[in-house]
Amino acid sequence: MTRPIATALALLAFAAAPASADSLREALVSTYNANPTITAQRASLRATDSTVAIARAAGRPSVVGTASLGRDLTQVGTLQRVSKGPFLNSGVNLSVPLYSGGSVRNSVKAAKTRVDAGRATLRAVEGDVFVDAVTAYMDVIRDRAIVELNQNNVRVLATNFEATGNRFKIGDLTRTDVAQSEARLSLVRSSLATAQGRLTVSEENYRRVIGKAPGALQPPPPLPPLPVSADQAVQIALLGNPDLISVLRQAEAAGIDVRTARAGRLPTLSGVAAASYVRDFSGVAGFNPNTGQSSALFGSSTSIGVQGRVPFYQGGLPAARIRQAQAIEGQLLEQTVGTERAVVATTRSAFATYQSALGAITANQTAVSANTLALEGARAERTVGTRTVLDVLNAEQELLNSQVQLVTARRDAYVAGFQLLNAMGQAQADTLGLDGGPLYDPLGNYRHVAHNANDWANDRTPTAVATRTVDPAEMPTPATPVNPVGMTGPNQ
């Protein structure tokens, strides 16, 4: 169990239902391609990728052009002709960072580390959303089965109630027997209504997570092999849980930020070059008494050199930034411990839930078999008068309860098993072996932006990738009133 499960859901192609039914694989592929939580996290990672280019830009040359146009409004008490413009002053300045105290190098390193953290966070989000998708899928299967069980029970009890009424008319049964049959039928109809309501909630949750309404659903495939003990599961989780990996990388990046902040105390050195051009549009050349020099119609100058900056006192700013970075590093180190605790607890809880659900499945299978025999016996004994109508009704209710509990236990075991996979970092698209098209490659965008030095580079305007789930019938029209007839508010 220490190796990645490359074929964790390879059996998702298994089809035990009609070919037209949706499979769990198809539901996960739809979720992976169009769930807004996943697509939003991908966009967040792309934004994090750009921080590497932003950090690198601080160590690259910069070229700035300047230009100004103006007149000299000074009043000169002399008959000497003096040019007052207009003057055009333009220039180009080049600055090349040579030494920055390590701030650029550490900023780039911290940005790269945060990209690693962002990739781990994306994997964590994928796993969490896949757990939601599996849960929604299994909830629909469970609730449809429970509705069907209750519908069958309603039909059986309705037949029993009709037969009881007929036998009462011929004096074979008492009014008490009729009342008991009617009461039990009403209770089961109530349970059916409740089950239908839960099914609607589950189907809407399916549509929210997976992006479409559920059709006919195939039974889920078997889960991959899981750890045999909670300790083994925790060992795998501590190595592969993406939430833990993400916070570890964030803490590492915060430690690098401390070194970046310390660079604020150190000297910086840059190579500089400048070129300027001056143009006098007045056409007047003469002596300027303000400067003691002759004015010219135009002129240019160039210079090159090295410029250093040595900070002697900055009002405590570097120390404040260092303390701030250290405090953030301490915060993330504490969060690392908290995340580790959560991973251990989640893994052990999922393992325990999975094991208990497996035990419940075995027990409920036995209960269903026993209650089926008990119901058949109660019905047979009722015909010879050794059992009452109430005994048969109770046997039918106990069978229904055990069937519902069996369906629920199967759902709980599958969901808990998948949650255990997620806690161990093995419930992501690459480890599940999804084949609904190419997987999202976070390295593609990183290669595209991390080394880009073009000021004019640009990507296309973003559009939503996630699919909407609003039905055409649900779309509002311009004529739809704000408070339609039939809707009541607190003042109505």
PDB file of C-alpha atoms in Angstrom, residues 248-429:
ATOM      1  CA  LEU A 248       4.700  22.113   4.514  1.00  0.00           C
ATOM      2  CA  ARG A 249       5.644  23.937   1.298  1.00  0.00           C
ATOM      3  CA  GLN A 250       3.971  27.110   2.519  1.00  0.00           C
ATOM      4  CA  ALA A 251       5.990  26.971   5.746  1.00  0.00           C
ATOM      5  CA  GLU A 252       9.155  26.416   3.713  1.00  0.00           C
ATOM      6  CA  ALA A 253       8.362  29.446   1.557  1.00  0.00           C
ATOM      7  CA  ALA A 254       7.747  31.546   4.672  1.00  0.00           C
ATOM      8  CA  GLY A 255      11.218  30.618   5.926  1.00  0.00           C
ATOM      9  CA  ILE A 256      12.682  31.843   2.631  1.00  0.00           C
ATOM     10  CA  ASP A 257      10.708  35.080   3.043  1.00  0.00           C
ATOM     11  CA  VAL A 258      12.672  35.733   6.234  1.00  0.00           C
ATOM     12  CA  ARG A 259      15.918  35.684   4.235  1.00  0.00           C
ATOM     13  CA  THR A 260      14.324  37.970   1.669  1.00  0.00           C
ATOM     14  CA  ALA A 261      13.401  40.442   4.397  1.00  0.00           C
ATOM     15  CA  ARG A 262      16.943  40.389   5.788  1.00  0.00           C
ATOM     16  CA  ALA A 263      18.228  41.552   2.402  1.00  0.00           C
ATOM     17  CA  GLY A 264      16.648  44.923   3.142  1.00  0.00           C
ATOM     18  CA  ARG A 265      19.611  45.700   5.430  1.00  0.00           C
ATOM     19  CA  LEU A 266      22.238  45.042   2.761  1.00  0.00           C
ATOM     20  CA  PRO A 267      23.697  47.318   0.061  1.00  0.00           C
ATOM     21  CA  THR A 268      22.492  47.123  -3.538  1.00  0.00           C
ATOM     22  CA  LEU A 269      24.461  47.736  -6.709  1.00  0.00           C
ATOM     23  CA  SER A 270      23.186  48.535 -10.191  1.00  0.00           C
ATOM     24  CA  GLY A 271      24.717  49.358 -13.548  1.00  0.00           C
ATOM     25  CA  VAL A 272      23.189  52.473 -15.100  1.00  0.00           C
ATOM     26  CA  ALA A 273      23.287  54.120 -18.495  1.00  0.00           C
ATOM     27  CA  ALA A 274      21.478  57.242 -19.673  1.00  0.00           C
ATOM     28  CA  ALA A 275      21.055  59.199 -22.876  1.00  0.00           C
ATOM     29  CA  SER A 276      19.289  62.541 -23.211  1.00  0.00           C
ATOM     30  CA  TYR A 277      18.383  64.967 -25.959  1.00  0.00           C
ATOM     31  CA  VAL A 278      17.365  68.663 -25.702  1.00  0.00           C
ATOM     32  CA  ARG A 279      15.681  70.668 -28.454  1.00  0.00           C
ATOM     33  CA  ASP A 280      14.895  74.420 -28.487  1.00  0.00           C
ATOM     34  CA  PHE A 281      12.036  75.173 -30.855  1.00  0.00           C
ATOM     35  CA  SER A 282      12.248  78.980 -30.484  1.00  0.00           C
ATOM     36  CA  GLY A 283      14.960  79.360 -33.093  1.00  0.00           C
ATOM     37  CA  VAL A 284      16.670  81.922 -30.835  1.00  0.00           C
ATOM     38  CA  ALA A 285      20.288  81.301 -29.831  1.00  0.00           C
ATOM     39  CA  GLY A 286      21.981  83.706 -27.461  1.00  0.00           C
ATOM     40  CA  PHE A 287      23.397  84.358 -24.046  1.00  0.00           C
ATOM     41  CA  ASN A 288      21.285  83.355 -21.054  1.00  0.00           C
ATOM     42  CA  PRO A 289      22.067  85.546 -18.030  1.00  0.00           C
ATOM     43  CA  ASN A 290      20.425  83.102 -15.646  1.00  0.00           C
ATOM     44  CA  THR A 291      22.907  80.368 -16.483  1.00  0.00           C
ATOM     45  CA  GLY A 292      25.813  82.382 -17.777  1.00  0.00           C
ATOM     46  CA  GLN A 293      25.892  80.164 -20.848  1.00  0.00           C
ATOM     47  CA  SER A 294      24.908  80.458 -24.433  1.00  0.00           C
ATOM     48  CA  SER A 295      21.722  78.719 -25.392  1.00  0.00           C
ATOM     49  CA  ALA A 296      21.795  76.233 -28.253  1.00  0.00           C
ATOM     50  CA  LEU A 297      19.095  75.046 -30.578  1.00  0.00           C
ATOM     51  CA  PHE A 298      19.679  71.366 -29.677  1.00  0.00           C
ATOM     52  CA  GLY A 299      22.079  69.049 -27.894  1.00  0.00           C
ATOM     53  CA  SER A 300      22.496  65.512 -26.530  1.00  0.00           C
ATOM     54  CA  SER A 301      24.393  63.718 -23.785  1.00  0.00           C
ATOM     55  CA  THR A 302      25.128  60.147 -22.689  1.00  0.00           C
ATOM     56  CA  SER A 303      26.496  58.600 -19.520  1.00  0.00           C
ATOM     57  CA  ILE A 304      27.301  55.195 -18.093  1.00  0.00           C
ATOM     58  CA  GLY A 305      28.304  54.077 -14.622  1.00  0.00           C
ATOM     59  CA  VAL A 306      27.636  52.082 -11.509  1.00  0.00           C
ATOM     60  CA  GLN A 307      25.210  53.142  -8.803  1.00  0.00           C
ATOM     61  CA  GLY A 308      25.278  51.780  -5.271  1.00  0.00           C
ATOM     62  CA  ARG A 309      22.863  52.141  -2.409  1.00  0.00           C
ATOM     63  CA  VAL A 310      23.947  51.605   1.181  1.00  0.00           C
ATOM     64  CA  PRO A 311      21.150  51.766   3.776  1.00  0.00           C
ATOM     65  CA  PHE A 312      22.366  53.228   7.079  1.00  0.00           C
ATOM     66  CA  TYR A 313      19.036  53.826   8.814  1.00  0.00           C
ATOM     67  CA  GLN A 314      15.486  53.161   7.609  1.00  0.00           C
ATOM     68  CA  GLY A 315      13.421  53.882  10.696  1.00  0.00           C
ATOM     69  CA  GLY A 316      13.292  50.241  11.797  1.00  0.00           C
ATOM     70  CA  LEU A 317      11.593  49.085   8.578  1.00  0.00           C
ATOM     71  CA  PRO A 318      13.902  46.098   7.855  1.00  0.00           C
ATOM     72  CA  ALA A 319      13.614  44.761  11.402  1.00  0.00           C
ATOM     73  CA  ALA A 320       9.812  45.080  11.283  1.00  0.00           C
ATOM     74  CA  ARG A 321       9.648  43.183   8.010  1.00  0.00           C
ATOM     75  CA  ILE A 322      11.913  40.446   9.361  1.00  0.00           C
ATOM     76  CA  ARG A 323       9.803  40.039  12.493  1.00  0.00           C
ATOM     77  CA  GLN A 324       6.657  39.966  10.369  1.00  0.00           C
ATOM     78  CA  ALA A 325       8.086  37.229   8.124  1.00  0.00           C
ATOM     79  CA  GLN A 326       9.230  35.232  11.160  1.00  0.00           C
ATOM     80  CA  ALA A 327       5.776  35.485  12.722  1.00  0.00           C
ATOM     81  CA  ILE A 328       4.155  34.242   9.501  1.00  0.00           C
ATOM     82  CA  GLU A 329       6.641  31.370   9.392  1.00  0.00           C
ATOM     83  CA  GLY A 330       5.745  30.503  12.987  1.00  0.00           C
ATOM     84  CA  GLN A 331       2.048  30.618  12.142  1.00  0.00           C
ATOM     85  CA  LEU A 332       2.508  28.196   9.257  1.00  0.00           C
ATOM     86  CA  LEU A 333       4.639  25.863  11.370  1.00  0.00           C
ATOM     87  CA  GLU A 334       1.781  25.703  13.871  1.00  0.00           C
ATOM     88  CA  GLN A 335      -0.705  25.143  11.050  1.00  0.00           C
ATOM     89  CA  THR A 336       1.483  22.288   9.840  1.00  0.00           C
ATOM     90  CA  VAL A 337       1.049  20.542  13.178  1.00  0.00           C
ATOM     91  CA  GLY A 338      -2.688  21.246  13.075  1.00  0.00           C
ATOM     92  CA  THR A 339      -2.992  19.851   9.563  1.00  0.00           C
ATOM     93  CA  GLU A 340      -1.010  16.783  10.567  1.00  0.00           C
ATOM     94  CA  ARG A 341      -3.393  16.207  13.472  1.00  0.00           C
ATOM     95  CA  ALA A 342      -6.374  16.562  11.152  1.00  0.00           C
ATOM     96  CA  VAL A 343      -4.882  14.114   8.644  1.00  0.00           C
ATOM     97  CA  VAL A 344      -4.266  11.518  11.359  1.00  0.00           C
ATOM     98  CA  ALA A 345      -7.771  11.941  12.776  1.00  0.00           C
ATOM     99  CA  THR A 346      -9.458  11.894   9.355  1.00  0.00           C
ATOM    100  CA  THR A 347      -7.546   8.800   8.279  1.00  0.00           C
ATOM    101  CA  ARG A 348      -8.309   6.856  11.435  1.00  0.00           C
ATOM    102  CA  SER A 349     -11.957   7.940  11.378  1.00  0.00           C
ATOM    103  CA  ALA A 350     -12.384   6.895   7.759  1.00  0.00           C
ATOM    104  CA  PHE A 351     -10.707   3.557   8.441  1.00  0.00           C
ATOM    105  CA  ALA A 352     -12.911   2.925  11.487  1.00  0.00           C
ATOM    106  CA  THR A 353     -16.058   3.953   9.603  1.00  0.00           C
ATOM    107  CA  TYR A 354     -15.133   1.688   6.711  1.00  0.00           C
ATOM    108  CA  GLN A 355     -14.508  -1.302   8.989  1.00  0.00           C
ATOM    109  CA  SER A 356     -17.706  -0.740  10.950  1.00  0.00           C
ATOM    110  CA  ALA A 357     -19.725  -0.382   7.747  1.00  0.00           C
ATOM    111  CA  LEU A 358     -18.312  -3.685   6.470  1.00  0.00           C
ATOM    112  CA  GLY A 359     -19.428  -5.303   9.708  1.00  0.00           C
ATOM    113  CA  ALA A 360     -22.836  -3.688   9.352  1.00  0.00           C
ATOM    114  CA  ILE A 361     -23.171  -5.052   5.817  1.00  0.00           C
ATOM    115  CA  THR A 362     -22.519  -8.599   7.021  1.00  0.00           C
ATOM    116  CA  ALA A 363     -24.919  -8.232   9.958  1.00  0.00           C
ATOM    117  CA  ASN A 364     -27.669  -6.664   7.856  1.00  0.00           C
ATOM    118  CA  GLN A 365     -27.352  -9.319   5.152  1.00  0.00           C
ATOM    119  CA  THR A 366     -27.994 -11.897   7.845  1.00  0.00           C
ATOM    120  CA  ALA A 367     -30.858  -9.815   9.193  1.00  0.00           C
ATOM    121  CA  VAL A 368     -32.481  -9.502   5.759  1.00  0.00           C
ATOM    122  CA  SER A 369     -32.302 -13.273   5.224  1.00  0.00           C
ATOM    123  CA  ALA A 370     -33.667 -13.978   8.691  1.00  0.00           C
ATOM    124  CA  ASN A 371     -36.459 -11.397   8.411  1.00  0.00           C
ATOM    125  CA  THR A 372     -37.441 -12.752   4.996  1.00  0.00           C
ATOM    126  CA  LEU A 373     -37.880 -16.206   6.491  1.00  0.00           C
ATOM    127  CA  ALA A 374     -39.645 -14.750   9.528  1.00  0.00           C
ATOM    128  CA  LEU A 375     -42.142 -12.900   7.308  1.00  0.00           C
ATOM    129  CA  GLU A 376     -42.858 -16.006   5.278  1.00  0.00           C
ATOM    130  CA  GLY A 377     -43.387 -17.984   8.484  1.00  0.00           C
ATOM    131  CA  ALA A 378     -45.617 -15.306  10.017  1.00  0.00           C
ATOM    132  CA  ARG A 379     -47.800 -15.250   6.926  1.00  0.00           C
ATOM    133  CA  ALA A 380     -48.063 -19.051   6.882  1.00  0.00           C
ATOM    134  CA  GLU A 381     -48.855 -19.204  10.595  1.00  0.00           C
ATOM    135  CA  ARG A 382     -51.434 -16.442  10.173  1.00  0.00           C
ATOM    136  CA  THR A 383     -53.365 -18.629   7.783  1.00  0.00           C
ATOM    137  CA  VAL A 384     -53.680 -21.338  10.450  1.00  0.00           C
ATOM    138  CA  GLY A 385     -54.499 -18.853  13.206  1.00  0.00           C
ATOM    139  CA  THR A 386     -51.344 -19.058  15.291  1.00  0.00           C
ATOM    140  CA  ARG A 387     -50.242 -15.521  14.334  1.00  0.00           C
ATOM    141  CA  THR A 388     -52.160 -12.260  14.347  1.00  0.00           C
ATOM    142  CA  VAL A 389     -52.341  -9.545  11.702  1.00  0.00           C
ATOM    143  CA  LEU A 390     -50.094  -7.398  13.904  1.00  0.00           C
ATOM    144  CA  ASP A 391     -47.449 -10.129  13.913  1.00  0.00           C
ATOM    145  CA  VAL A 392     -47.392 -10.121  10.120  1.00  0.00           C
ATOM    146  CA  LEU A 393     -47.261  -6.306   9.992  1.00  0.00           C
ATOM    147  CA  ASN A 394     -44.346  -6.252  12.427  1.00  0.00           C
ATOM    148  CA  ALA A 395     -42.493  -8.863  10.392  1.00  0.00           C
ATOM    149  CA  GLU A 396     -42.976  -6.817   7.236  1.00  0.00           C
ATOM    150  CA  GLN A 397     -41.705  -3.665   8.980  1.00  0.00           C
ATOM    151  CA  GLU A 398     -38.647  -5.445  10.374  1.00  0.00           C
ATOM    152  CA  LEU A 399     -37.782  -6.763   6.930  1.00  0.00           C
ATOM    153  CA  LEU A 400     -38.103  -3.269   5.455  1.00  0.00           C
ATOM    154  CA  ASN A 401     -35.927  -1.803   8.210  1.00  0.00           C
ATOM    155  CA  SER A 402     -33.194  -4.391   7.686  1.00  0.00           C
ATOM    156  CA  GLN A 403     -33.271  -3.833   3.902  1.00  0.00           C
ATOM    157  CA  VAL A 404     -32.937  -0.078   4.373  1.00  0.00           C
ATOM    158  CA  GLN A 405     -30.103  -0.565   6.837  1.00  0.00           C
ATOM    159  CA  LEU A 406     -28.317  -2.884   4.398  1.00  0.00           C
ATOM    160  CA  VAL A 407     -28.566  -0.344   1.576  1.00  0.00           C
ATOM    161  CA  THR A 408     -27.334   2.393   3.913  1.00  0.00           C
ATOM    162  CA  ALA A 409     -24.425   0.293   5.182  1.00  0.00           C
ATOM    163  CA  ARG A 410     -23.278  -0.425   1.640  1.00  0.00           C
ATOM    164  CA  ARG A 411     -23.348   3.278   0.850  1.00  0.00           C
ATOM    165  CA  ASP A 412     -21.493   4.139   4.063  1.00  0.00           C
ATOM    166  CA  ALA A 413     -18.784   1.543   3.418  1.00  0.00           C
ATOM    167  CA  TYR A 414     -18.114   2.766  -0.108  1.00  0.00           C
ATOM    168  CA  VAL A 415     -18.026   6.445   0.847  1.00  0.00           C
ATOM    169  CA  ALA A 416     -15.800   5.768   3.875  1.00  0.00           C
ATOM    170  CA  GLY A 417     -13.438   3.711   1.724  1.00  0.00           C
ATOM    171  CA  PHE A 418     -13.148   6.524  -0.791  1.00  0.00           C
ATOM    172  CA  GLN A 419     -12.625   9.033   2.015  1.00  0.00           C
ATOM    173  CA  LEU A 420      -9.775   6.837   3.240  1.00  0.00           C
ATOM    174  CA  LEU A 421      -8.250   6.927  -0.248  1.00  0.00           C
ATOM    175  CA  ASN A 422      -8.543  10.707  -0.236  1.00  0.00           C
ATOM    176  CA  ALA A 423      -6.906  11.013   3.185  1.00  0.00           C
ATOM    177  CA  MET A 424      -3.979   8.963   1.892  1.00  0.00           C
ATOM    178  CA  GLY A 425      -3.620  11.202  -1.175  1.00  0.00           C
ATOM    179  CA  GLN A 426      -4.855   8.555  -3.626  1.00  0.00           C
ATOM    180  CA  ALA A 427      -8.193   9.989  -4.772  1.00  0.00           C
ATOM    181  CA  GLN A 428      -6.964  12.387  -7.466  1.00  0.00           C
ATOM    182  CA  ALA A 429      -7.479  12.189 -11.209  1.00  0.00           C
TER     183      ALA A 429
END
